[in-house]
PDB file of C-alpha atoms in Angstrom:
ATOM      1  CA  UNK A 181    -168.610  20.262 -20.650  1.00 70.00           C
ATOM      2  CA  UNK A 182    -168.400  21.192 -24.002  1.00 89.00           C
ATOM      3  CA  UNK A 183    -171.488  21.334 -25.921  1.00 93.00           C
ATOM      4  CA  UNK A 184    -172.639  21.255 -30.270  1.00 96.00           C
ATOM      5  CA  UNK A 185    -175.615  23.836 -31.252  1.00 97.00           C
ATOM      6  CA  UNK A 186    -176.889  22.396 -34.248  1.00 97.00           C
ATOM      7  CA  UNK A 187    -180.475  22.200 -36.039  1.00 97.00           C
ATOM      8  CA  UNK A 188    -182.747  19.096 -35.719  1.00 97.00           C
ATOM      9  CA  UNK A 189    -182.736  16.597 -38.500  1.00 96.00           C
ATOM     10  CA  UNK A 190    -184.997  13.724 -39.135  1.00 96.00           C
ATOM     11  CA  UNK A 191    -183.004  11.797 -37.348  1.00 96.00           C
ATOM     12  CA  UNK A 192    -183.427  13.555 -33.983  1.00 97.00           C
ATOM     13  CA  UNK A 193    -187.446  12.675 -33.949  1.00 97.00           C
ATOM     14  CA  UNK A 194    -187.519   9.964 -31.388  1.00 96.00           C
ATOM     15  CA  UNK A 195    -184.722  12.002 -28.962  1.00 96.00           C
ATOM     16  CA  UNK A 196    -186.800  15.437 -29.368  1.00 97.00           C
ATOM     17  CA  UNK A 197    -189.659  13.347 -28.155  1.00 97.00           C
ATOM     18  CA  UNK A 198    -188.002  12.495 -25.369  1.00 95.00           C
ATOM     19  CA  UNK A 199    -186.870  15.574 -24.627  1.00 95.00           C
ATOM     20  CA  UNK A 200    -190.235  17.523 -24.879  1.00 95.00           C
ATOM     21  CA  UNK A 201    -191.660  14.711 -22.229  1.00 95.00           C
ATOM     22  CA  UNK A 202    -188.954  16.022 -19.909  1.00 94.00           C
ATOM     23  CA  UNK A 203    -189.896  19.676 -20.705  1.00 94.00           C
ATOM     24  CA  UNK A 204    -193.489  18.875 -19.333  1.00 94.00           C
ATOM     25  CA  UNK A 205    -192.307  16.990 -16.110  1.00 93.00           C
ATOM     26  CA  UNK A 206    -189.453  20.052 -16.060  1.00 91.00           C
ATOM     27  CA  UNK A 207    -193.168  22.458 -16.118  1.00 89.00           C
ATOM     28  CA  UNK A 208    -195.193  20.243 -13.776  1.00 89.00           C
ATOM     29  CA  UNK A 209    -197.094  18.320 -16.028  1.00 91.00           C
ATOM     30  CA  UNK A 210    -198.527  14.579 -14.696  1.00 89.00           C
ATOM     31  CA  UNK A 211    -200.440  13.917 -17.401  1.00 91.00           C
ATOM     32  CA  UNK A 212    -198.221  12.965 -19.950  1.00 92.00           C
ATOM     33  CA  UNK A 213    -199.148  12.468 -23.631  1.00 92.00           C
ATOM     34  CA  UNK A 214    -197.947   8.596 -25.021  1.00 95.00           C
ATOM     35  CA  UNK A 215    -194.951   8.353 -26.744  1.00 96.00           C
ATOM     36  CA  UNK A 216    -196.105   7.370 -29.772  1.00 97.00           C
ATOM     37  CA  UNK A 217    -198.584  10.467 -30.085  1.00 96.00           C
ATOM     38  CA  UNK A 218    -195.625  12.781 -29.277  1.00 96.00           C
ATOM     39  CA  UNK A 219    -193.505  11.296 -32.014  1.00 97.00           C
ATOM     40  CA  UNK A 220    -195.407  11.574 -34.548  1.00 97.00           C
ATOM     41  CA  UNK A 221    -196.703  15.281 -33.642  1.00 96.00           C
ATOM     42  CA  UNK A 222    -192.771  15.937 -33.651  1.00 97.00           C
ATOM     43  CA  UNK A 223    -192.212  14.773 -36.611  1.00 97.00           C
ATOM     44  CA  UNK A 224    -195.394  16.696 -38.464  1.00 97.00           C
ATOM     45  CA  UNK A 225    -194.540  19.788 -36.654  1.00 97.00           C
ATOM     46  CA  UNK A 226    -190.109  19.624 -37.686  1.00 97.00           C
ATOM     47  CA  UNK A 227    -190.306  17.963 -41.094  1.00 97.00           C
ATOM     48  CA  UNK A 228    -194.452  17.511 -42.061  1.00 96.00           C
ATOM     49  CA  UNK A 229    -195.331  19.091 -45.800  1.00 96.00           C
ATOM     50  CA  UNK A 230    -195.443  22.324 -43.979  1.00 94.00           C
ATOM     51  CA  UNK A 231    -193.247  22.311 -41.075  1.00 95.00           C
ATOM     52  CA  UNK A 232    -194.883  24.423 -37.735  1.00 95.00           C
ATOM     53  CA  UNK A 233    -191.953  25.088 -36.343  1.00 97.00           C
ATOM     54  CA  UNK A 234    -187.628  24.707 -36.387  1.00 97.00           C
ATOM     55  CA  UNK A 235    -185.490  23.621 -33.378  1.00 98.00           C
ATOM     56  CA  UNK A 236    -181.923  24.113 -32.428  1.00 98.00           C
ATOM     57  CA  UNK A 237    -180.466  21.099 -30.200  1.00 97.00           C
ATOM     58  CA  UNK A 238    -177.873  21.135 -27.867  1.00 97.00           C
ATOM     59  CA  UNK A 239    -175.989  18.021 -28.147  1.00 95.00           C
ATOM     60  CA  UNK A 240    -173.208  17.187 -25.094  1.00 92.00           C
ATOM     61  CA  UNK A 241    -170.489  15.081 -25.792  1.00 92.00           C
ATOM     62  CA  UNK A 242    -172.030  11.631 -25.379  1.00 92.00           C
ATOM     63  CA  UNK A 243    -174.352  12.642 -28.090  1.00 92.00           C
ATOM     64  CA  UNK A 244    -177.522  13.155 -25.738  1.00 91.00           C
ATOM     65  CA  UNK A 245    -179.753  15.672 -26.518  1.00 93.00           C
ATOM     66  CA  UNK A 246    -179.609  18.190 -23.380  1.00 93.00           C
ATOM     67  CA  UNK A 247    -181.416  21.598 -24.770  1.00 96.00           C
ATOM     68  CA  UNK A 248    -183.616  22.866 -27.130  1.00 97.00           C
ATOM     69  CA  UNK A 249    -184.531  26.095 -28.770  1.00 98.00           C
ATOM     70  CA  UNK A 250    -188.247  26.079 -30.714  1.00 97.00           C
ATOM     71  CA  UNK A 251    -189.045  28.821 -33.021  1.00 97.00           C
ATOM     72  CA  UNK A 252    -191.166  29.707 -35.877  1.00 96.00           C
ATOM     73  CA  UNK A 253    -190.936  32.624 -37.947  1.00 96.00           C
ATOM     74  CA  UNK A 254    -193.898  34.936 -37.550  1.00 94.00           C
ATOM     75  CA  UNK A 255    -195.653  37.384 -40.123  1.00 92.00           C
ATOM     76  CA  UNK A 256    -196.356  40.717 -39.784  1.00 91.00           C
ATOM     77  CA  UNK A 257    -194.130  41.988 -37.739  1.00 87.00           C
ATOM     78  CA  UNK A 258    -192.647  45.926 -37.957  1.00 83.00           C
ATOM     79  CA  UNK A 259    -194.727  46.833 -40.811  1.00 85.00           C
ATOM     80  CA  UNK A 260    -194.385  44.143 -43.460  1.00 89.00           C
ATOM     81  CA  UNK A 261    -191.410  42.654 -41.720  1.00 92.00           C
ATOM     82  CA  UNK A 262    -191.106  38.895 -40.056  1.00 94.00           C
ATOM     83  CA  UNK A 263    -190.193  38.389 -36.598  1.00 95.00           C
ATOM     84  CA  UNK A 264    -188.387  34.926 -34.921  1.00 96.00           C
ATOM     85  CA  UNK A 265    -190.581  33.777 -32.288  1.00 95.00           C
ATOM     86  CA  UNK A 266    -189.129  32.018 -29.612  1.00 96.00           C
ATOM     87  CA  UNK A 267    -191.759  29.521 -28.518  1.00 96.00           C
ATOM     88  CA  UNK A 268    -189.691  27.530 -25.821  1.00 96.00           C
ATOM     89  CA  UNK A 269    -186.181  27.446 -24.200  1.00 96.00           C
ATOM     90  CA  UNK A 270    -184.756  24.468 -21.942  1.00 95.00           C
ATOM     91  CA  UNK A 271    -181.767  23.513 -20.751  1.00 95.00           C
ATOM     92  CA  UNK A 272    -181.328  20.804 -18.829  1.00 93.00           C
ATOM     93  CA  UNK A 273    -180.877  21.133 -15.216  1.00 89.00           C
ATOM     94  CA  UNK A 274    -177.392  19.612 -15.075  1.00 88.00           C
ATOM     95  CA  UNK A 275    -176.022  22.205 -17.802  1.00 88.00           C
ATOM     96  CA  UNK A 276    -177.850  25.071 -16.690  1.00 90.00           C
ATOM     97  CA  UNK A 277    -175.573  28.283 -15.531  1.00 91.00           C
ATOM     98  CA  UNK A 278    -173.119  26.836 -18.022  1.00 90.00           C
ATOM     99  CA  UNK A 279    -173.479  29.650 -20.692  1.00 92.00           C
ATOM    100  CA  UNK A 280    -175.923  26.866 -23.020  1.00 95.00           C
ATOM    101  CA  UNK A 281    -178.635  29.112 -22.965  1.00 94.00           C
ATOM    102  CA  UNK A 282    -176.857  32.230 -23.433  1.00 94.00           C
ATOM    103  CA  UNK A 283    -175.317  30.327 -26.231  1.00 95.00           C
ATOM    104  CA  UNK A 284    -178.916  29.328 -27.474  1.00 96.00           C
ATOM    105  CA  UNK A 285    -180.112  32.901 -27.427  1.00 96.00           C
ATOM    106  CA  UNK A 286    -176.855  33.963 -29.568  1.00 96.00           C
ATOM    107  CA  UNK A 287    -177.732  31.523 -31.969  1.00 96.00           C
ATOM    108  CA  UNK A 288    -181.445  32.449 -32.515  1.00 97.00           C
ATOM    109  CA  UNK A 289    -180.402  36.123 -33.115  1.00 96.00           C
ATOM    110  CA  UNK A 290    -177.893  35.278 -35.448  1.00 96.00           C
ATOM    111  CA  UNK A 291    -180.644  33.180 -37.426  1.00 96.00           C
ATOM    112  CA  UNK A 292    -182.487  36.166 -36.820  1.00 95.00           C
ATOM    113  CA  UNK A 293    -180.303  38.362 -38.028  1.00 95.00           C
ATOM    114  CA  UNK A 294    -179.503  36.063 -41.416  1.00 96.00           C
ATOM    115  CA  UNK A 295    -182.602  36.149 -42.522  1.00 94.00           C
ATOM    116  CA  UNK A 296    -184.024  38.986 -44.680  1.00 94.00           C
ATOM    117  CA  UNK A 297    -186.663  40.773 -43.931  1.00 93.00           C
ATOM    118  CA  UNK A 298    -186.616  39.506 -39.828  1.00 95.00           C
ATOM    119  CA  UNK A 299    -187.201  42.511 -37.615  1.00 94.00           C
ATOM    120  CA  UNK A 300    -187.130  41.216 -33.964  1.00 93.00           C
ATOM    121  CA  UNK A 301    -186.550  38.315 -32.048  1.00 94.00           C
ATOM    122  CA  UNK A 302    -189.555  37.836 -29.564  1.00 94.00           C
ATOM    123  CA  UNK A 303    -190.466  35.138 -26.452  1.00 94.00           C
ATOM    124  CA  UNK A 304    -192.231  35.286 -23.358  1.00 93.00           C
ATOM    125  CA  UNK A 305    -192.227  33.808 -20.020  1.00 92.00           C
ATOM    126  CA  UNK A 306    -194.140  33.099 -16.986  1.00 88.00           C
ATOM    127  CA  UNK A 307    -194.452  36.353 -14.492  1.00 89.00           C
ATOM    128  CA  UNK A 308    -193.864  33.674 -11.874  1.00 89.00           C
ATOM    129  CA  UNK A 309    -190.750  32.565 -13.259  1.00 89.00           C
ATOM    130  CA  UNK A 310    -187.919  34.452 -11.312  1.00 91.00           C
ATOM    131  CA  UNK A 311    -185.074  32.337 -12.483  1.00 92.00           C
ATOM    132  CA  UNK A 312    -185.914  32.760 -16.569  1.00 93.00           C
ATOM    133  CA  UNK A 313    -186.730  36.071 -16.125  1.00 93.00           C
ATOM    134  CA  UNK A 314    -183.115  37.083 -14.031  1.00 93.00           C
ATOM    135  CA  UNK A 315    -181.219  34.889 -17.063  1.00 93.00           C
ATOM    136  CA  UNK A 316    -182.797  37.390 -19.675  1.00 94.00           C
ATOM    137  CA  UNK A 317    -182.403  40.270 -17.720  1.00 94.00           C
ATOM    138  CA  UNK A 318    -178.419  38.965 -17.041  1.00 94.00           C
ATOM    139  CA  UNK A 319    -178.009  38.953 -21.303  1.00 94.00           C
ATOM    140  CA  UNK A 320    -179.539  42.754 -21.096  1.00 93.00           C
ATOM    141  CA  UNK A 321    -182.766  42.134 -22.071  1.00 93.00           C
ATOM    142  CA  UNK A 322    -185.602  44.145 -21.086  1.00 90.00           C
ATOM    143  CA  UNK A 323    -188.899  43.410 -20.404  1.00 90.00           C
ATOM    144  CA  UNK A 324    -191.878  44.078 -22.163  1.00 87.00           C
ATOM    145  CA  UNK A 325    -195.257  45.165 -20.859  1.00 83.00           C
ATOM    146  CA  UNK A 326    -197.022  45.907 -23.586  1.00 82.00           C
ATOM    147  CA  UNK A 327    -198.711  42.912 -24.412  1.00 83.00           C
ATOM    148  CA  UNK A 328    -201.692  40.754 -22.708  1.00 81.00           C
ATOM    149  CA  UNK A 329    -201.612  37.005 -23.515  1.00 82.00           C
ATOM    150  CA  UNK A 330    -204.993  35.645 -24.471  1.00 85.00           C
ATOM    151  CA  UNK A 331    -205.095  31.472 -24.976  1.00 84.00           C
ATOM    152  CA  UNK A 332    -208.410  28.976 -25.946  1.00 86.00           C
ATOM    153  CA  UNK A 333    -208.062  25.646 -26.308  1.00 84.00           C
ATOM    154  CA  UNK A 334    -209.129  24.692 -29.987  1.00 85.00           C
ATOM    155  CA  UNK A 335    -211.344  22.799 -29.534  1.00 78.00           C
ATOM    156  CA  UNK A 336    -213.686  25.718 -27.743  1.00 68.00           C
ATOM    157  CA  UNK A 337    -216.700  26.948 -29.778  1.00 59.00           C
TER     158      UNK A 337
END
């Protein structure tokens, strides 16, 4: 199946909505947030007055969203440098082992690359997550065990 990388557009709100629903279910998430909610945090996050965050799409042939990439650039990095952080990967199920994500990854170094003053590419993943962590270790990358992920909810005085 032949596949189009491509970065979201307005357009692709409502479809990247969609998509991030099937990320949660594709997580284990039952309580899912309503559409309507989603949409609209989509659309503040992609293309608000100051965006959060940018998203490659994989688009199939029929036009259906199948993949995303989520990043944001991050700063400091090395020194006074940036870094591209790699907030989520997905692939859907039907395309994965197909080279998409492989293809994804390319893509985000390139960007990475492009971009003056970008040090690093950076993501992490889920210690209990033996198939994501075999498909980086398959592109030759290694892992890193220097860091300790701390999360709050915000709303936690």
């Amino acid at each position: 199946m032949t596949v189009t990388i491509r970065p979201a557009d307005e357009r692709d709100i409502m479809a990247v909505a969609q998509l991030i629903e099937e990320i949660e279910r594709f997580y284990g998430s039952t309580e899912i947030q309503p559409f309507e909610e989603r949409r609209a945090q989509v659309q503040e996050a992609l293309f608000g007055s100051t965006p959060l965050a940018s998203v490659l799409l994989v688009e199939d042939e029929t036009h259906d969203l199948v993949g995303l990439a989520a990043y944001s650039f991050l700063w400091p990095a090395a020194g006074s440098s940036h870094s591209l952080f790699l907030k989520e990967l997905y692939v859907r199920d039907t395309l994965r082992r197909q080279g998409v994500g492989a293809r994804l990854m390319s893509e985000l170094r390139a960007l990475a690359a492009a971009r003056a003053g970008c040090s690093r590419v950076e993501w992490m993943t889920d210690r209990d997550n033996p198939s994501a962590r075999a498909f980086y270790k398959s592109l030759g990358f290694a892992e890193f065990d220097g860091k300790i992920v701390y999360r709050v909810d915000a709303g936690t005085a």
